[in-house]
Amino acid sequence: MDELTNEQKYTVAKFYKLYMERSNSGQTEEEANNFKDSITAQDDYFCDRKYSDFLENCKVLIDHGYLDGNIMSDRIDNIKVTNKAFTEIEQSFN
């Protein structure tokens, strides 16, 4: 994750935290890792961030393999945390 800015690291770490909270509350892995689209995710979880900045950070995270999603011109659909992100975040705990 050295290639990421602190803001991008924050974004993927928050998605990871949200996934863990959802999973621990009984959601299936698939449900816990479904963050819908960038508009919903920003409204629900990143409302303290400007949408255009959040969108660009998500695009970078997709380009680097930390998030998965379908990039459109003004949004990203089907946002999910990737195995690469899970692995690197969990390895950082050691």
mmCIF file with all atom_site columns, C-alpha atoms in Angstrom:
data_model
loop_
_atom_site.group_PDB
_atom_site.id
_atom_site.type_symbol
_atom_site.label_atom_id
_atom_site.label_alt_id
_atom_site.label_comp_id
_atom_site.label_asym_id
_atom_site.label_entity_id
_atom_site.label_seq_id
_atom_site.pdbx_PDB_ins_code
_atom_site.Cartn_x
_atom_site.Cartn_y
_atom_site.Cartn_z
_atom_site.occupancy
_atom_site.B_iso_or_equiv
_atom_site.pdbx_formal_charge
_atom_site.auth_seq_id
_atom_site.auth_comp_id
_atom_site.auth_asym_id
_atom_site.auth_atom_id
_atom_site.pdbx_PDB_model_num
ATOM 1  C CA . MET A 1 1  ? 0.000   0.000   0.000   1.00 0.00 ? 1  MET A CA 1
ATOM 2  C CA . ASP A 1 2  ? 3.029   2.258   -0.145  1.00 0.00 ? 2  ASP A CA 1
ATOM 3  C CA . GLU A 1 3  ? 1.848   3.628   -3.497  1.00 0.00 ? 3  GLU A CA 1
ATOM 4  C CA . LEU A 1 4  ? -1.341  5.038   -1.937  1.00 0.00 ? 4  LEU A CA 1
ATOM 5  C CA . THR A 1 5  ? -1.922  8.431   -0.363  1.00 0.00 ? 5  THR A CA 1
ATOM 6  C CA . ASN A 1 6  ? -3.037  8.608   3.257   1.00 0.00 ? 6  ASN A CA 1
ATOM 7  C CA . GLU A 1 7  ? -6.543  9.504   2.087   1.00 0.00 ? 7  GLU A CA 1
ATOM 8  C CA . GLN A 1 8  ? -6.682  6.426   -0.154  1.00 0.00 ? 8  GLN A CA 1
ATOM 9  C CA . LYS A 1 9  ? -5.397  4.260   2.707   1.00 0.00 ? 9  LYS A CA 1
ATOM 10 C CA . TYR A 1 10 ? -8.089  5.748   4.954   1.00 0.00 ? 10 TYR A CA 1
ATOM 11 C CA . THR A 1 11 ? -10.760 4.944   2.362   1.00 0.00 ? 11 THR A CA 1
ATOM 12 C CA . VAL A 1 12 ? -9.815  1.289   1.942   1.00 0.00 ? 12 VAL A CA 1
ATOM 13 C CA . ALA A 1 13 ? -9.291  0.873   5.703   1.00 0.00 ? 13 ALA A CA 1
ATOM 14 C CA . LYS A 1 14 ? -12.770 2.256   6.383   1.00 0.00 ? 14 LYS A CA 1
ATOM 15 C CA . PHE A 1 15 ? -14.313 -0.099  3.825   1.00 0.00 ? 15 PHE A CA 1
ATOM 16 C CA . TYR A 1 16 ? -12.445 -2.956  5.564   1.00 0.00 ? 16 TYR A CA 1
ATOM 17 C CA . LYS A 1 17 ? -13.722 -1.818  8.991   1.00 0.00 ? 17 LYS A CA 1
ATOM 18 C CA . LEU A 1 18 ? -17.291 -1.596  7.691   1.00 0.00 ? 18 LEU A CA 1
ATOM 19 C CA . TYR A 1 19 ? -16.975 -5.079  6.191   1.00 0.00 ? 19 TYR A CA 1
ATOM 20 C CA . MET A 1 20 ? -15.753 -6.484  9.528   1.00 0.00 ? 20 MET A CA 1
ATOM 21 C CA . GLU A 1 21 ? -18.567 -4.785  11.465  1.00 0.00 ? 21 GLU A CA 1
ATOM 22 C CA . ARG A 1 22 ? -21.185 -6.125  9.056   1.00 0.00 ? 22 ARG A CA 1
ATOM 23 C CA . SER A 1 23 ? -19.677 -9.603  9.047   1.00 0.00 ? 23 SER A CA 1
ATOM 24 C CA . ASN A 1 24 ? -19.467 -9.690  12.848  1.00 0.00 ? 24 ASN A CA 1
ATOM 25 C CA . SER A 1 25 ? -23.121 -8.650  13.082  1.00 0.00 ? 25 SER A CA 1
ATOM 26 C CA . GLY A 1 26 ? -24.176 -11.757 11.158  1.00 0.00 ? 26 GLY A CA 1
ATOM 27 C CA . GLN A 1 27 ? -24.207 -10.708 7.518   1.00 0.00 ? 27 GLN A CA 1
ATOM 28 C CA . THR A 1 28 ? -22.829 -13.167 4.998   1.00 0.00 ? 28 THR A CA 1
ATOM 29 C CA . GLU A 1 29 ? -19.455 -12.329 3.445   1.00 0.00 ? 29 GLU A CA 1
ATOM 30 C CA . GLU A 1 30 ? -21.204 -11.391 0.210   1.00 0.00 ? 30 GLU A CA 1
ATOM 31 C CA . GLU A 1 31 ? -23.672 -9.076  1.979   1.00 0.00 ? 31 GLU A CA 1
ATOM 32 C CA . ALA A 1 32 ? -20.963 -7.539  4.167   1.00 0.00 ? 32 ALA A CA 1
ATOM 33 C CA . ASN A 1 33 ? -18.823 -6.751  1.128   1.00 0.00 ? 33 ASN A CA 1
ATOM 34 C CA . ASN A 1 34 ? -21.589 -5.157  -0.938  1.00 0.00 ? 34 ASN A CA 1
ATOM 35 C CA . PHE A 1 35 ? -21.170 -1.376  -0.744  1.00 0.00 ? 35 PHE A CA 1
ATOM 36 C CA . LYS A 1 36 ? -23.529 -0.747  -3.649  1.00 0.00 ? 36 LYS A CA 1
ATOM 37 C CA . ASP A 1 37 ? -22.400 2.342   -5.565  1.00 0.00 ? 37 ASP A CA 1
ATOM 38 C CA . SER A 1 38 ? -20.170 5.339   -4.896  1.00 0.00 ? 38 SER A CA 1
ATOM 39 C CA . ILE A 1 39 ? -23.095 7.702   -4.346  1.00 0.00 ? 39 ILE A CA 1
ATOM 40 C CA . THR A 1 40 ? -24.653 5.478   -1.671  1.00 0.00 ? 40 THR A CA 1
ATOM 41 C CA . ALA A 1 41 ? -21.285 4.674   -0.064  1.00 0.00 ? 41 ALA A CA 1
ATOM 42 C CA . GLN A 1 42 ? -20.339 8.346   0.129   1.00 0.00 ? 42 GLN A CA 1
ATOM 43 C CA . ASP A 1 43 ? -23.742 9.334   1.538   1.00 0.00 ? 43 ASP A CA 1
ATOM 44 C CA . ASP A 1 44 ? -23.787 6.513   4.111   1.00 0.00 ? 44 ASP A CA 1
ATOM 45 C CA . TYR A 1 45 ? -20.139 6.208   5.182   1.00 0.00 ? 45 TYR A CA 1
ATOM 46 C CA . PHE A 1 46 ? -17.978 8.996   3.736   1.00 0.00 ? 46 PHE A CA 1
ATOM 47 C CA . CYS A 1 47 ? -20.275 12.024  4.035   1.00 0.00 ? 47 CYS A CA 1
ATOM 48 C CA . ASP A 1 48 ? -17.406 13.974  5.590   1.00 0.00 ? 48 ASP A CA 1
ATOM 49 C CA . ARG A 1 49 ? -15.557 13.708  2.262   1.00 0.00 ? 49 ARG A CA 1
ATOM 50 C CA . LYS A 1 50 ? -16.245 15.637  -0.934  1.00 0.00 ? 50 LYS A CA 1
ATOM 51 C CA . TYR A 1 51 ? -17.879 13.305  -3.479  1.00 0.00 ? 51 TYR A CA 1
ATOM 52 C CA . SER A 1 52 ? -15.484 14.110  -6.325  1.00 0.00 ? 52 SER A CA 1
ATOM 53 C CA . ASP A 1 53 ? -12.467 13.354  -4.100  1.00 0.00 ? 53 ASP A CA 1
ATOM 54 C CA . PHE A 1 54 ? -14.062 10.142  -2.811  1.00 0.00 ? 54 PHE A CA 1
ATOM 55 C CA . LEU A 1 55 ? -14.836 9.033   -6.376  1.00 0.00 ? 55 LEU A CA 1
ATOM 56 C CA . GLU A 1 56 ? -11.259 9.666   -7.542  1.00 0.00 ? 56 GLU A CA 1
ATOM 57 C CA . ASN A 1 57 ? -9.826  7.820   -4.528  1.00 0.00 ? 57 ASN A CA 1
ATOM 58 C CA . CYS A 1 58 ? -12.048 4.827   -5.273  1.00 0.00 ? 58 CYS A CA 1
ATOM 59 C CA . LYS A 1 59 ? -10.899 4.837   -8.914  1.00 0.00 ? 59 LYS A CA 1
ATOM 60 C CA . VAL A 1 60 ? -7.253  4.780   -7.773  1.00 0.00 ? 60 VAL A CA 1
ATOM 61 C CA . LEU A 1 61 ? -8.028  1.942   -5.355  1.00 0.00 ? 61 LEU A CA 1
ATOM 62 C CA . ILE A 1 62 ? -9.645  -0.014  -8.194  1.00 0.00 ? 62 ILE A CA 1
ATOM 63 C CA . ASP A 1 63 ? -6.641  0.672   -10.454 1.00 0.00 ? 63 ASP A CA 1
ATOM 64 C CA . HIS A 1 64 ? -4.313  -0.676  -7.738  1.00 0.00 ? 64 HIS A CA 1
ATOM 65 C CA . GLY A 1 65 ? -6.507  -3.722  -7.045  1.00 0.00 ? 65 GLY A CA 1
ATOM 66 C CA . TYR A 1 66 ? -7.746  -2.797  -3.545  1.00 0.00 ? 66 TYR A CA 1
ATOM 67 C CA . LEU A 1 67 ? -11.369 -2.254  -4.555  1.00 0.00 ? 67 LEU A CA 1
ATOM 68 C CA . ASP A 1 68 ? -13.467 -3.801  -7.274  1.00 0.00 ? 68 ASP A CA 1
ATOM 69 C CA . GLY A 1 69 ? -16.276 -1.966  -9.045  1.00 0.00 ? 69 GLY A CA 1
ATOM 70 C CA . ASN A 1 70 ? -17.745 -0.917  -12.362 1.00 0.00 ? 70 ASN A CA 1
ATOM 71 C CA . ILE A 1 71 ? -16.454 2.562   -13.191 1.00 0.00 ? 71 ILE A CA 1
ATOM 72 C CA . MET A 1 72 ? -18.900 4.853   -14.980 1.00 0.00 ? 72 MET A CA 1
ATOM 73 C CA . SER A 1 73 ? -18.306 8.510   -15.849 1.00 0.00 ? 73 SER A CA 1
ATOM 74 C CA . ASP A 1 74 ? -19.711 9.950   -12.618 1.00 0.00 ? 74 ASP A CA 1
ATOM 75 C CA . ARG A 1 75 ? -20.047 6.932   -10.316 1.00 0.00 ? 75 ARG A CA 1
ATOM 76 C CA . ILE A 1 76 ? -18.821 3.437   -9.498  1.00 0.00 ? 76 ILE A CA 1
ATOM 77 C CA . ASP A 1 77 ? -21.278 0.555   -9.201  1.00 0.00 ? 77 ASP A CA 1
ATOM 78 C CA . ASN A 1 78 ? -20.861 -2.721  -7.268  1.00 0.00 ? 78 ASN A CA 1
ATOM 79 C CA . ILE A 1 79 ? -18.077 -1.575  -4.930  1.00 0.00 ? 79 ILE A CA 1
ATOM 80 C CA . LYS A 1 80 ? -16.352 -4.422  -3.091  1.00 0.00 ? 80 LYS A CA 1
ATOM 81 C CA . VAL A 1 81 ? -13.134 -4.820  -1.116  1.00 0.00 ? 81 VAL A CA 1
ATOM 82 C CA . THR A 1 82 ? -10.737 -7.227  -2.870  1.00 0.00 ? 82 THR A CA 1
ATOM 83 C CA . ASN A 1 83 ? -8.797  -10.164 -1.456  1.00 0.00 ? 83 ASN A CA 1
ATOM 84 C CA . LYS A 1 84 ? -5.621  -8.150  -2.049  1.00 0.00 ? 84 LYS A CA 1
ATOM 85 C CA . ALA A 1 85 ? -6.893  -5.428  0.299   1.00 0.00 ? 85 ALA A CA 1
ATOM 86 C CA . PHE A 1 86 ? -7.969  -7.942  2.949   1.00 0.00 ? 86 PHE A CA 1
ATOM 87 C CA . THR A 1 87 ? -4.590  -9.676  2.800   1.00 0.00 ? 87 THR A CA 1
ATOM 88 C CA . GLU A 1 88 ? -2.472  -6.517  2.962   1.00 0.00 ? 88 GLU A CA 1
ATOM 89 C CA . ILE A 1 89 ? -4.517  -4.939  5.742   1.00 0.00 ? 89 ILE A CA 1
ATOM 90 C CA . GLU A 1 90 ? -4.456  -8.116  7.818   1.00 0.00 ? 90 GLU A CA 1
ATOM 91 C CA . GLN A 1 91 ? -0.709  -8.574  7.254   1.00 0.00 ? 91 GLN A CA 1
ATOM 92 C CA . SER A 1 92 ? -0.162  -5.045  8.562   1.00 0.00 ? 92 SER A CA 1
ATOM 93 C CA . PHE A 1 93 ? -1.533  -6.212  11.934  1.00 0.00 ? 93 PHE A CA 1
ATOM 94 C CA . ASN A 1 94 ? 1.505   -8.467  12.436  1.00 0.00 ? 94 ASN A CA 1
#
